[in-house]
mmCIF file of C-alpha atoms in Angstrom:
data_model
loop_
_atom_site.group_PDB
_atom_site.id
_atom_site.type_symbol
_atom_site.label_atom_id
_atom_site.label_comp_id
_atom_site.label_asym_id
_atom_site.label_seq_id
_atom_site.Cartn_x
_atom_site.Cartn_y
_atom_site.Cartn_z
ATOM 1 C CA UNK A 209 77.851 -68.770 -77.531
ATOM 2 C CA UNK A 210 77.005 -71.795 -75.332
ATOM 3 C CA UNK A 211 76.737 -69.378 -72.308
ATOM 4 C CA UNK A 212 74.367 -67.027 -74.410
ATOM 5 C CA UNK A 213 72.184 -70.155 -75.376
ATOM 6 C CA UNK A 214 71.904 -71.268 -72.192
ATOM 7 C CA UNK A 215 70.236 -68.023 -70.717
ATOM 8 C CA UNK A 216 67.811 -67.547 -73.347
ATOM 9 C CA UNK A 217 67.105 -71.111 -72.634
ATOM 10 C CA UNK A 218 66.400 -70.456 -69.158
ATOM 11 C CA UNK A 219 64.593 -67.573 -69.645
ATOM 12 C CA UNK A 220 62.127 -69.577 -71.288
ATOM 13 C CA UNK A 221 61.765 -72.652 -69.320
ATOM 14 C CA UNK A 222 60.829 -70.098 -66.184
ATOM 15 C CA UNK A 223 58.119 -68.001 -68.118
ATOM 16 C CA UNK A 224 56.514 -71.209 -69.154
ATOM 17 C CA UNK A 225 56.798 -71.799 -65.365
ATOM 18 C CA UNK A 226 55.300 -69.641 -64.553
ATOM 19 C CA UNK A 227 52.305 -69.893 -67.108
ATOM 20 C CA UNK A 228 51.965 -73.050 -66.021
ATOM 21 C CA UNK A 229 52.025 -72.695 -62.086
ATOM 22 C CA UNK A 230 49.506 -74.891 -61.202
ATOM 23 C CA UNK A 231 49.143 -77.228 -63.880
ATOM 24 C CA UNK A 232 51.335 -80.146 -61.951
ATOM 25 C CA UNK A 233 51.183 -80.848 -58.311
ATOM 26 C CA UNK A 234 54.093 -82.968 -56.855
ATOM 27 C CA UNK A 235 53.250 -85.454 -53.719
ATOM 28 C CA UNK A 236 56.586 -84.939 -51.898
ATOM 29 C CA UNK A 237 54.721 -83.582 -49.268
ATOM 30 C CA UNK A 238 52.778 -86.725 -48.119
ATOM 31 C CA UNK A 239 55.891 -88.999 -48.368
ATOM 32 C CA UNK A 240 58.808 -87.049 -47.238
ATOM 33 C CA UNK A 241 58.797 -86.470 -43.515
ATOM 34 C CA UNK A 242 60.560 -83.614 -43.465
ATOM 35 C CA UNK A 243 58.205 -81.586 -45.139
ATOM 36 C CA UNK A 244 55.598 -82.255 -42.022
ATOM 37 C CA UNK A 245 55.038 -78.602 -40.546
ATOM 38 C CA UNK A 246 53.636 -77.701 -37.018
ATOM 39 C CA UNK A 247 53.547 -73.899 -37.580
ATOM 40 C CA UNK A 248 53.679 -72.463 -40.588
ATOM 41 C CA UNK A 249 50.508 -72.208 -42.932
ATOM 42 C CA UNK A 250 51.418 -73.478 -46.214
ATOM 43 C CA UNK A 251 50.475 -69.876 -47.621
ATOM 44 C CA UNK A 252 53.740 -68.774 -46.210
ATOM 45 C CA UNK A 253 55.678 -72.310 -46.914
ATOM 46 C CA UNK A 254 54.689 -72.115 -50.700
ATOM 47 C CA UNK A 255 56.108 -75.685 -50.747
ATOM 48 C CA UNK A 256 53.204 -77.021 -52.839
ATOM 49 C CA UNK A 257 53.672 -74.172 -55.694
ATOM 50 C CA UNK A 258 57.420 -74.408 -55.176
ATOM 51 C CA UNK A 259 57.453 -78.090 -56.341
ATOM 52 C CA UNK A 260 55.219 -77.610 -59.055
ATOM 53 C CA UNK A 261 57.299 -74.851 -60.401
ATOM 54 C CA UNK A 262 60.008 -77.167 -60.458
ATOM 55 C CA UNK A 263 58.015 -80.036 -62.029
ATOM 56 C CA UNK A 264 57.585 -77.488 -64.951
ATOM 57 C CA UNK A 265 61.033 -76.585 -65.040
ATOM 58 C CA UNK A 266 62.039 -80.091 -65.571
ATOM 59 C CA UNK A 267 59.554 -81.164 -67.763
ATOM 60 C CA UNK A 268 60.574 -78.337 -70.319
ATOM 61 C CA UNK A 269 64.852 -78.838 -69.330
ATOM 62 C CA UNK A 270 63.827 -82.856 -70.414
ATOM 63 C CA UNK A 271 67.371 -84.381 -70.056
ATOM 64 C CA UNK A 272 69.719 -81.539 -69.681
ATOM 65 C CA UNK A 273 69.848 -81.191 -66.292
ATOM 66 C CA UNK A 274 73.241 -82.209 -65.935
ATOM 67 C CA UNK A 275 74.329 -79.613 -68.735
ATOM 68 C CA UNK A 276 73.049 -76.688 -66.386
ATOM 69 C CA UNK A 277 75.087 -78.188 -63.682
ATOM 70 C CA UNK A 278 78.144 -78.472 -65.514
ATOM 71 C CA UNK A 279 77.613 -75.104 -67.008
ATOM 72 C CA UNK A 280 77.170 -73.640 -63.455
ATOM 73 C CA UNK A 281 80.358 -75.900 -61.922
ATOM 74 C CA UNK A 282 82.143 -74.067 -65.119
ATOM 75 C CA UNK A 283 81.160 -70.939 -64.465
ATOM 76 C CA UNK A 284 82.438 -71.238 -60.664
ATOM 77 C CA UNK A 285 85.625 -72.703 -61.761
ATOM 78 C CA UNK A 286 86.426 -69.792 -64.022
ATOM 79 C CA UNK A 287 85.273 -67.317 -61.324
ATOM 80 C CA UNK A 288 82.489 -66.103 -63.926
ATOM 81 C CA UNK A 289 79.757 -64.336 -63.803
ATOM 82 C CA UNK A 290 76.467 -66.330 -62.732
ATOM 83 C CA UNK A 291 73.216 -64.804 -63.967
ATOM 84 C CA UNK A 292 69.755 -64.083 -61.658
ATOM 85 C CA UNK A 293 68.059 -66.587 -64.517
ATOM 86 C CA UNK A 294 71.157 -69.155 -64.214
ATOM 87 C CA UNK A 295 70.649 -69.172 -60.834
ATOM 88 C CA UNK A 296 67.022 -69.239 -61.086
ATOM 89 C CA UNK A 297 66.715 -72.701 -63.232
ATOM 90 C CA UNK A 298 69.749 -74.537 -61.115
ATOM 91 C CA UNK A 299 67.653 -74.050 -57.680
ATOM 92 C CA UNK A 300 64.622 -75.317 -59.394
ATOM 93 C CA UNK A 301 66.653 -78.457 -60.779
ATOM 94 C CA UNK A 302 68.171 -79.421 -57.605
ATOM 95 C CA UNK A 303 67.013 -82.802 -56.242
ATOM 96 C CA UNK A 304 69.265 -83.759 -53.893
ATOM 97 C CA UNK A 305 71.710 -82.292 -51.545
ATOM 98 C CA UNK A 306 74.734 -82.955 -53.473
ATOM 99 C CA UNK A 307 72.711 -80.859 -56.315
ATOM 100 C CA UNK A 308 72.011 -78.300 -53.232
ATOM 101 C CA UNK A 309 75.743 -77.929 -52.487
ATOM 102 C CA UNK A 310 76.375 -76.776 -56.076
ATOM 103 C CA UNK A 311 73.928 -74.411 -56.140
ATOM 104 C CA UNK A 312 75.137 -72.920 -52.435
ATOM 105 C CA UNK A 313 78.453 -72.714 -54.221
ATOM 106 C CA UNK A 314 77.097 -70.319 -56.970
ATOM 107 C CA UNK A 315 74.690 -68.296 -54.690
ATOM 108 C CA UNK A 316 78.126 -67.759 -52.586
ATOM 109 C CA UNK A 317 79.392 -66.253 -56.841
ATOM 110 C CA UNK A 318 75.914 -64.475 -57.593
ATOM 111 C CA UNK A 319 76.509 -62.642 -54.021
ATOM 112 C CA UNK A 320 79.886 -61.605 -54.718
ATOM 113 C CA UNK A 321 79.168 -60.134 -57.650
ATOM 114 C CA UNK A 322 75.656 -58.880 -56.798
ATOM 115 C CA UNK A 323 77.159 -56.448 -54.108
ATOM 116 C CA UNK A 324 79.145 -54.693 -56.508
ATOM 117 C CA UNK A 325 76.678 -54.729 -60.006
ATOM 118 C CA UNK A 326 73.445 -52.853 -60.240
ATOM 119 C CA UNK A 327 71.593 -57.021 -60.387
ATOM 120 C CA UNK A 328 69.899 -59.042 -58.015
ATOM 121 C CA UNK A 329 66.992 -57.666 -56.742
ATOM 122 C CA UNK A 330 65.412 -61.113 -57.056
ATOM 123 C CA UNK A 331 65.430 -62.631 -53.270
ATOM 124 C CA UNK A 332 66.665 -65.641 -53.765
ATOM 125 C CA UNK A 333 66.188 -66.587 -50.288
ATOM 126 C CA UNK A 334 62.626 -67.919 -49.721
ATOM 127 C CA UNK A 335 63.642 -69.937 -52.628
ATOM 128 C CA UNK A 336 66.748 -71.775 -51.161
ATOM 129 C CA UNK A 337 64.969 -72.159 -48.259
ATOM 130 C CA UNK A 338 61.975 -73.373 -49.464
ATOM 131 C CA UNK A 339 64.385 -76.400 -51.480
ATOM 132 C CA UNK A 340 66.255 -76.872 -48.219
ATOM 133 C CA UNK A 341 62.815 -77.616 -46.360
ATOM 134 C CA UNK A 342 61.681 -80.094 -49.233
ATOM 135 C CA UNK A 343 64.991 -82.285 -48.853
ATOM 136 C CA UNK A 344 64.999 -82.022 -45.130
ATOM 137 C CA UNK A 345 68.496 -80.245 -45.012
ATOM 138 C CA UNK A 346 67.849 -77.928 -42.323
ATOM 139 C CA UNK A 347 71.344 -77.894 -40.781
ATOM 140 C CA UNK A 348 72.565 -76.594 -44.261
ATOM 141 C CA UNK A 349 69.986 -73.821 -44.214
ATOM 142 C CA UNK A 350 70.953 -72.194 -40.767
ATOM 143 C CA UNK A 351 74.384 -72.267 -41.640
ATOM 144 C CA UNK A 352 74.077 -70.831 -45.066
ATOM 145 C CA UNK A 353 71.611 -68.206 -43.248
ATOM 146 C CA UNK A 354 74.103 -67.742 -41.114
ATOM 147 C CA UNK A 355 77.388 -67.379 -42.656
ATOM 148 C CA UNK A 356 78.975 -64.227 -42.609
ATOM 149 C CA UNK A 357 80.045 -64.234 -45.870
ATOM 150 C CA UNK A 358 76.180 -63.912 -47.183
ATOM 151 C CA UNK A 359 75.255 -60.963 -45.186
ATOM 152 C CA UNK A 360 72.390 -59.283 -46.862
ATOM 153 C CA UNK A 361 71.385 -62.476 -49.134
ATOM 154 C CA UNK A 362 68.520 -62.615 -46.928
ATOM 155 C CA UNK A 363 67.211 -59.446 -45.986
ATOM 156 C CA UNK A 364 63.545 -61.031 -45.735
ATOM 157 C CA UNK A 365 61.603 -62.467 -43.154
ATOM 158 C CA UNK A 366 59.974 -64.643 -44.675
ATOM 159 C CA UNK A 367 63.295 -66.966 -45.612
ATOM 160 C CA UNK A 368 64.284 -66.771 -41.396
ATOM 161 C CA UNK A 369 60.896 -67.701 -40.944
ATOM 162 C CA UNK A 370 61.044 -70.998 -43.143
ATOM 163 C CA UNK A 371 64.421 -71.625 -41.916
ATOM 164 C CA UNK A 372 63.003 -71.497 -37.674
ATOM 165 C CA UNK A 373 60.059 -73.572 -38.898
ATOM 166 C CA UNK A 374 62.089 -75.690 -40.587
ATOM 167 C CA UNK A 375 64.410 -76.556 -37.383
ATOM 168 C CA UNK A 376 61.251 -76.393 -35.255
ATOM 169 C CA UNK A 377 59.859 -79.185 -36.901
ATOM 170 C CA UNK A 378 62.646 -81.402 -36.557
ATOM 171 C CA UNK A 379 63.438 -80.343 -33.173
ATOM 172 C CA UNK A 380 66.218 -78.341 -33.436
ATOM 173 C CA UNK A 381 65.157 -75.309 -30.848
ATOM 174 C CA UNK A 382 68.546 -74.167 -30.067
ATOM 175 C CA UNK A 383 69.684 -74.250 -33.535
ATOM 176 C CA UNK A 384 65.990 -72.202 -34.090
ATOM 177 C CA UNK A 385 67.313 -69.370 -31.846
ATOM 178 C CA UNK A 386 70.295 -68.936 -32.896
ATOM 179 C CA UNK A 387 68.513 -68.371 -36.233
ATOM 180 C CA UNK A 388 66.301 -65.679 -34.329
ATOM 181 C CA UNK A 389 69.307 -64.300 -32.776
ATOM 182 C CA UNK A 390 71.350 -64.082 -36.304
ATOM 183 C CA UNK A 391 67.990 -62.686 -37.852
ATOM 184 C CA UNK A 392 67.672 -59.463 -35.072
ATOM 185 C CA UNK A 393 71.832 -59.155 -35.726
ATOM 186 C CA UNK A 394 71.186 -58.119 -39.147
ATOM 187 C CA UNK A 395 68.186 -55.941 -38.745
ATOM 188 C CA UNK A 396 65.853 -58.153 -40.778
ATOM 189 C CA UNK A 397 62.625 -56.690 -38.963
ATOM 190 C CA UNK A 398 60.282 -59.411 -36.919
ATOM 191 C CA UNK A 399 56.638 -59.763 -38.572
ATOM 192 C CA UNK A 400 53.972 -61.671 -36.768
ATOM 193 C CA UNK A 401 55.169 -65.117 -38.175
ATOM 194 C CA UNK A 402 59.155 -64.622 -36.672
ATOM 195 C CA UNK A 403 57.309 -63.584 -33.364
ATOM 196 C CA UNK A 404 55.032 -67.044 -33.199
ATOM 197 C CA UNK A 405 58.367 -68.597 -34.195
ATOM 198 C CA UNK A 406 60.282 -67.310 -31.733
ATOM 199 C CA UNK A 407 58.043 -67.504 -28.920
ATOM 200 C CA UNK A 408 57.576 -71.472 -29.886
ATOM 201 C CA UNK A 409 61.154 -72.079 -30.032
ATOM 202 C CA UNK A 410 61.637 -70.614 -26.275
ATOM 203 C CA UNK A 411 58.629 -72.675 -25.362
ATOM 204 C CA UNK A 412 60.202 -75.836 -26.225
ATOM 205 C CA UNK A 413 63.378 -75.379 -24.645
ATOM 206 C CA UNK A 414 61.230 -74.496 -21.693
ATOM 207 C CA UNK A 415 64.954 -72.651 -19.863
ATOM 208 C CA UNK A 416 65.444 -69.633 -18.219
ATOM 209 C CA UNK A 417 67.494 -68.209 -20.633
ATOM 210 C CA UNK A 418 64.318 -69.047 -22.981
ATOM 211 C CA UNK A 419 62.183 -67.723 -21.355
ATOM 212 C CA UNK A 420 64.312 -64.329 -20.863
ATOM 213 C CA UNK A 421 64.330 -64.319 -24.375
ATOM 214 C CA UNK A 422 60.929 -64.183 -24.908
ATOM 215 C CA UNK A 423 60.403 -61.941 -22.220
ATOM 216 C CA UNK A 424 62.816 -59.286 -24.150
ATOM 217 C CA UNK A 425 61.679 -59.980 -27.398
ATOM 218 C CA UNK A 426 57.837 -59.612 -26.265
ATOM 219 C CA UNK A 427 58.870 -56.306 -24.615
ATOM 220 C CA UNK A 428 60.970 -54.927 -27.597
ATOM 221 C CA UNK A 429 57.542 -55.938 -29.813
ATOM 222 C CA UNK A 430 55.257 -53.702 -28.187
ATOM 223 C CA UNK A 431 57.590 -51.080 -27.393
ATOM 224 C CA UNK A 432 58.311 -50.362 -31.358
ATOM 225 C CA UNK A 433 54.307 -51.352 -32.107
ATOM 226 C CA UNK A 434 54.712 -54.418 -34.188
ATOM 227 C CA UNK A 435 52.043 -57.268 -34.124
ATOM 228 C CA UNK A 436 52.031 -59.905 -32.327
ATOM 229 C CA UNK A 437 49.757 -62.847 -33.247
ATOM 230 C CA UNK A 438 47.651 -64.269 -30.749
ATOM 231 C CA UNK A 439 49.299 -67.671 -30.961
ATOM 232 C CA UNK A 440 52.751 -66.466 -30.513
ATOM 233 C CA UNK A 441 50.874 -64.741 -26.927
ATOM 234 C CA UNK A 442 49.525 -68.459 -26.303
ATOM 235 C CA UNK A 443 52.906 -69.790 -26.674
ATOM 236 C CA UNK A 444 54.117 -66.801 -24.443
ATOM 237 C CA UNK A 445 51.523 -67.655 -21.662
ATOM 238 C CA UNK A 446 52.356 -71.252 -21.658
ATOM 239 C CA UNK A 447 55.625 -71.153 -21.555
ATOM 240 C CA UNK A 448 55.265 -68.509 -18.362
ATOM 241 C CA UNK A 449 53.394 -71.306 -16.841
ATOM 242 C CA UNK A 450 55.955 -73.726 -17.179
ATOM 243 C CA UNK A 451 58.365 -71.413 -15.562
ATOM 244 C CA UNK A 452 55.745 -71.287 -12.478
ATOM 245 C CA UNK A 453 55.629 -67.233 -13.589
ATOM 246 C CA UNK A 454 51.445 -67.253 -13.091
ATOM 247 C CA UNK A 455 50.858 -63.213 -12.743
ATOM 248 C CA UNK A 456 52.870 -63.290 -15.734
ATOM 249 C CA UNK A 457 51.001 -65.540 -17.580
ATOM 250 C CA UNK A 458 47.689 -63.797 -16.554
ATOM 251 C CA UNK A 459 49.188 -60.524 -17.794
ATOM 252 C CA UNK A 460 50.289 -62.152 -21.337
ATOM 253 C CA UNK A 461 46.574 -64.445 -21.669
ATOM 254 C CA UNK A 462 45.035 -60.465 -20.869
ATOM 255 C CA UNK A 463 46.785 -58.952 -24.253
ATOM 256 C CA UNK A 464 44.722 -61.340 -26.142
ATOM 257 C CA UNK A 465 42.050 -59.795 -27.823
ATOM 258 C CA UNK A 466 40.228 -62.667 -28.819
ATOM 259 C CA UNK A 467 39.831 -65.789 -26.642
ATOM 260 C CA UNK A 468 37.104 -67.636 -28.256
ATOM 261 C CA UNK A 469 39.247 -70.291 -29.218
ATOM 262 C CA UNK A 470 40.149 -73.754 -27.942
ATOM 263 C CA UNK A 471 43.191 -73.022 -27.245
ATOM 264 C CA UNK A 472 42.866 -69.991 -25.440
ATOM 265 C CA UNK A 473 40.262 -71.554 -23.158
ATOM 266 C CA UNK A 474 42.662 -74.146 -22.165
ATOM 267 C CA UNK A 475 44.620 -72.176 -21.325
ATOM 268 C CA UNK A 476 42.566 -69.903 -19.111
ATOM 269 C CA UNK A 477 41.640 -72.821 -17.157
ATOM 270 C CA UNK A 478 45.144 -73.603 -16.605
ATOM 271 C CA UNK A 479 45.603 -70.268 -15.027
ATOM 272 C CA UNK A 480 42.595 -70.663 -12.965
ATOM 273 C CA UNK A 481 43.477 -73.921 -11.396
ATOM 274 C CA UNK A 482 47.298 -73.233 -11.652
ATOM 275 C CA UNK A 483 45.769 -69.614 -9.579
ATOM 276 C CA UNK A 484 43.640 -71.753 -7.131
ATOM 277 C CA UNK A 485 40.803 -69.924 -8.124
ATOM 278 C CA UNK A 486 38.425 -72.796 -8.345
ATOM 279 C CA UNK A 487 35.312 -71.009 -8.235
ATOM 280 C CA UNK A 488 36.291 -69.108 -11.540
ATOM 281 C CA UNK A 489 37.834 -72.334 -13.126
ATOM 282 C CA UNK A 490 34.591 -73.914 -12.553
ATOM 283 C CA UNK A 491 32.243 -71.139 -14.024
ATOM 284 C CA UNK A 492 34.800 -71.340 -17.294
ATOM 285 C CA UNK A 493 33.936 -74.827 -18.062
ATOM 286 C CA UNK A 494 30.270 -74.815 -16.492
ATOM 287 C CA UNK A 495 30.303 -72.320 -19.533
ATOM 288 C CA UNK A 496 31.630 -74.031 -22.239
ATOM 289 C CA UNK A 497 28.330 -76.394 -21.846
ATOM 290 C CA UNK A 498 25.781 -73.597 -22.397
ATOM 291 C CA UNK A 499 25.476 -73.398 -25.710
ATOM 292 C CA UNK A 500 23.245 -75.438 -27.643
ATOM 293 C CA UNK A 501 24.005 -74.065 -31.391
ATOM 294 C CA UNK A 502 27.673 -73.123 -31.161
ATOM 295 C CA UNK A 503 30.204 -75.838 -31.458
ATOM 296 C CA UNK A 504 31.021 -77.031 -27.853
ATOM 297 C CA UNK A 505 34.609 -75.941 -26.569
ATOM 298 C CA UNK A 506 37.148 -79.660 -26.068
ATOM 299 C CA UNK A 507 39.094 -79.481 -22.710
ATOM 300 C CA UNK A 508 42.153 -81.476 -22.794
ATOM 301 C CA UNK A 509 42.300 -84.176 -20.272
ATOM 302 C CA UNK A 510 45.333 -82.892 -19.285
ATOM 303 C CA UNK A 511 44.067 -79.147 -18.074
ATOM 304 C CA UNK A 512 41.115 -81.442 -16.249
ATOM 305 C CA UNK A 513 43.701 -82.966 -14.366
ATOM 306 C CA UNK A 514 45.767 -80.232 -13.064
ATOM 307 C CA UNK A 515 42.058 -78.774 -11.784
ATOM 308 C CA UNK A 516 41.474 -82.266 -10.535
ATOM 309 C CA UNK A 517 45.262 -82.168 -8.564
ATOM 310 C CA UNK A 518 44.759 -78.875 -7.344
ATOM 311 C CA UNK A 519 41.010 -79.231 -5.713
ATOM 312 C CA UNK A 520 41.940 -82.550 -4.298
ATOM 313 C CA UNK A 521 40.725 -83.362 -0.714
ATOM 314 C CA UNK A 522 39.390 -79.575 -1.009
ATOM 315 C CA UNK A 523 36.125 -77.771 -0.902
ATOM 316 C CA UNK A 524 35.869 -77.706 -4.718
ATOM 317 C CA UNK A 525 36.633 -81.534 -4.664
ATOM 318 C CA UNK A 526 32.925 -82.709 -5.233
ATOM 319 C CA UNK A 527 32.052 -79.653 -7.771
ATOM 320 C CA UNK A 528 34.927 -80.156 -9.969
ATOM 321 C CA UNK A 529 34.259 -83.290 -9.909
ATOM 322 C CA UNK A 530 30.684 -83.131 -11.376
ATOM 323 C CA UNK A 531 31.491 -80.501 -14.222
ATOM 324 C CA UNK A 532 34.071 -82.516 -15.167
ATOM 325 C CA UNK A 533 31.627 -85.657 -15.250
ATOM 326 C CA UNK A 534 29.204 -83.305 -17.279
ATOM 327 C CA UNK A 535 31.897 -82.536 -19.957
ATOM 328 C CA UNK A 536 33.309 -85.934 -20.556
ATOM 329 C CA UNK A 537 29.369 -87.245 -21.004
ATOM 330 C CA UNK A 538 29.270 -83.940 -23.468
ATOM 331 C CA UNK A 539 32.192 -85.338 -25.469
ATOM 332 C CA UNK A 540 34.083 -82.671 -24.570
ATOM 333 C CA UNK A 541 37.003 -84.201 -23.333
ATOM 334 C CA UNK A 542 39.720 -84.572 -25.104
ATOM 335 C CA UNK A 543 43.447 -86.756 -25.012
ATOM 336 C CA UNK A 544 45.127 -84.308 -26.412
ATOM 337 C CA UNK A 545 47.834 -82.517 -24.895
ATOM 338 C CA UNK A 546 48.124 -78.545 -24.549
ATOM 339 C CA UNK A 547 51.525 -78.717 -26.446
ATOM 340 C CA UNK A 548 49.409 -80.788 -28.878
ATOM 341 C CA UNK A 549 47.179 -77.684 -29.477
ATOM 342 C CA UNK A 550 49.536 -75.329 -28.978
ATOM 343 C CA UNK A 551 51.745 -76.856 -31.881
ATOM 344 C CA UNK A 552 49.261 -77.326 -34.253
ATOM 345 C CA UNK A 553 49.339 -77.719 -37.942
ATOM 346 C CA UNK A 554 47.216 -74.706 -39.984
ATOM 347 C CA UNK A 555 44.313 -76.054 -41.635
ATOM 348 C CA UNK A 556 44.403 -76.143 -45.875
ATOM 349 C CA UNK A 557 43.478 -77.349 -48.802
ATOM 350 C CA UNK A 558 44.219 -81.350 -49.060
ATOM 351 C CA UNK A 559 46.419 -81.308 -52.556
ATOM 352 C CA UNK A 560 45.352 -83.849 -55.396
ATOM 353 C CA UNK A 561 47.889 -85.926 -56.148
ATOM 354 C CA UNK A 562 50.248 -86.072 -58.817
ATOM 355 C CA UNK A 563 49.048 -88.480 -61.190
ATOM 356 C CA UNK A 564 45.645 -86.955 -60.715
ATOM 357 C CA UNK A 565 46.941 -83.516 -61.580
ATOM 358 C CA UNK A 566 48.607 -84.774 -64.850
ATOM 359 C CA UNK A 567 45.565 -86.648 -66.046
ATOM 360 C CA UNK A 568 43.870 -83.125 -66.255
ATOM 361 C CA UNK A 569 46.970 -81.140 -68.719
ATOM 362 C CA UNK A 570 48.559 -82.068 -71.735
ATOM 363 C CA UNK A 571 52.131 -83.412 -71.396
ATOM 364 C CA UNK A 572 53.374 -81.907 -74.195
ATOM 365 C CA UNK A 573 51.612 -78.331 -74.303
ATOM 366 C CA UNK A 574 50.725 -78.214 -70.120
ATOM 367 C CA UNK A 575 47.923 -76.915 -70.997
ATOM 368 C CA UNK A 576 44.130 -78.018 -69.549
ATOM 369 C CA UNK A 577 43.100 -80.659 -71.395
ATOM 370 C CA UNK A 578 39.353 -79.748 -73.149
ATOM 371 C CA UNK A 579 37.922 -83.379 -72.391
ATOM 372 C CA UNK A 580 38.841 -87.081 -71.755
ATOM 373 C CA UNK A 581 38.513 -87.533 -76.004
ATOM 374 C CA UNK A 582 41.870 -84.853 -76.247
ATOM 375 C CA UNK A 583 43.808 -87.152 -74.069
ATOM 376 C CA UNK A 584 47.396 -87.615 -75.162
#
């Protein structure tokens, strides 16, 4: 009876949830440093709506939380049955990784009993990911990804992809490739996200074996037609530079069918100087000045210097020299470092915060509030 109150209960708290999404707006992202991201635009993270999902869910649970966890821990015990909505409301209660550790426990019971029963078409996966990023518990997510024993609880993408993001923003490159590695063992197919991923994980390490990696993985791409972004060919062309691989790099930069960008003509005059071809390095950033009504391309001082290095005590000393002269009086110089551009974070809306947010809904109905005069 308990059980059966429970579920309805649950039921509701996640359609209000979801009639709510939006309404509250949690700030974990500007104070918890693992929830700092590099790659990944937040329209594939989700974090934001993911933590005011669960700011709904706990506002309606108000101070049962700990009788859905016992429930669960029950359920586990008594090797019972645990329900897609169970499941649901426990991974939007968690908050902390003790709270995480139950909830692996009865995704590890859902799965069992999923493979067998005509349920679970929900994919739980983004989801456990997405609470795993929040609390910075990244080791815990590859290895749940990982396990054997939850083969074919992630048969998306999208949840690798959070997971290699994830580990990519707290440094964790080999970990991020065995992820990659795990995610083309089970024949989750690579979109254009896994393949920027990828390509920046074997950047970073920066090895041969890397760097063979992303060779093969570039190769199998194209071969079966997929997509692949242009910043995940950046990150191939950069990393084929540090390897000292320059016709490589030219061939990769080539496959790009837009180079307009900052980035990409950085990285062009990398492959010029890197080349020796002075003349056309020169004519690249000579270039860049031109234009009087389109914003002016920034060079990064460390591309200037490699040209600088490499037309040293040359006959493209003096002309160098002066474009270079021309660009930094343009203001279009700048400190930052390729792997600064290369790695940088997607551009999006800056969140209110949440005190801001609740001032604007009722706290009892979470509904907009019609004026300042309806103010609870």
């Amino acid at each position: 009876m308990a059980l059966r109150g429970l579920n309805a209960c649950a039921r509701a708290i996640l359609t209000d949830a979801s009639r709510a999404a939006g309404a509250l707006q949690s700030d974990c992202l500007k104070c918890r440093h693992g929830a700092k991201r590099h790659l990944l635009s937040e329209d594939v993270l989700k974090l934001q709506d993911f933590q005011q999902r669960k700011l709904t869910v706990a506002h309606r649970v108000l101070g049962s939380k700990g009788y859905y966890f016992d429930t669960i821990h029950q359920k586990i015990e008594k090797n019972e049955l645990i329900l897609e909505e169970e499941l649901k409301i426990l991974l939007h209660l968690c908050q902390s990784a003790e709270d995480v550790i139950v909830a692996r426990n009865a995704i590890y019971r859902y799965h069992k009993e999923s493979r067998s029963m005509a349920f679970g078409k929900f994919k739980f996966g983004p989801l456990f990911m997405r609470l795993c990023y929040e609390l910075g518990l990244e080791a815990l997510a590859a290895t749940t990804l990982t396990d054997p024993a939850l083969k074919g609880f992630f048969p998306d993408s999208t949840s690798f992809n959070i997971a290699i993001d994830m580990l990519f923003t707290k440094q964790c490159y080999e970990s991020g490739l065995e992820v990659v590695g795990e995610m083309k063992k089970q024949g989750v197919p690579f979109n254009k996200d896994t393949f920027m991923l990828a390509f920046a994980t074997c950047y970073k390490l920066n090895s041969s074996k890397s760097y063979h990696i992303c060779l093969t993985l570039l190769e199998e791409g194209q071969t079966k037609g997929n997509l692949i972004p242009r910043h995940a060919y950046c990150f191939a062309t950069a990393l084929a530079l540090k390897q000292n691989d320059i016709e490589r790099a030219q061939t990769f930069y080539s496959q790009i069918m837009s180079t307009d960008i900052r980035l990409c003509q950085n990285l062009r005059v990398l492959i010029l100087a890197m080349k020796g071809s002075m003349k056309e390095a020169i004519s690249a950033l000579t270039t860049a000045q031109v234009s009087v009504f389109v914003k002016k391309t920034e060079f990064s001082l460390e591309v200037v210097n490699e040209l600088r290095k490499k037309s040293a005590d040359g006959l493209w000393e003096g002309h160098v020299e002066q474009v270079v002269r021309r660009l930094e009086e343009a203001g279009q110089i700048t400190k930052q470092t390729l792997d600064e551009i290369l790695c940088y974070t997607p551009s999006k809306k800056r969140p209110l915060g949440i005190l801001e947010q609740e001032r604007k809904i009722s706290r009892r109905t979470l509904k907009p509030l019609q004026s300042a005069l309806l103010s609870e």
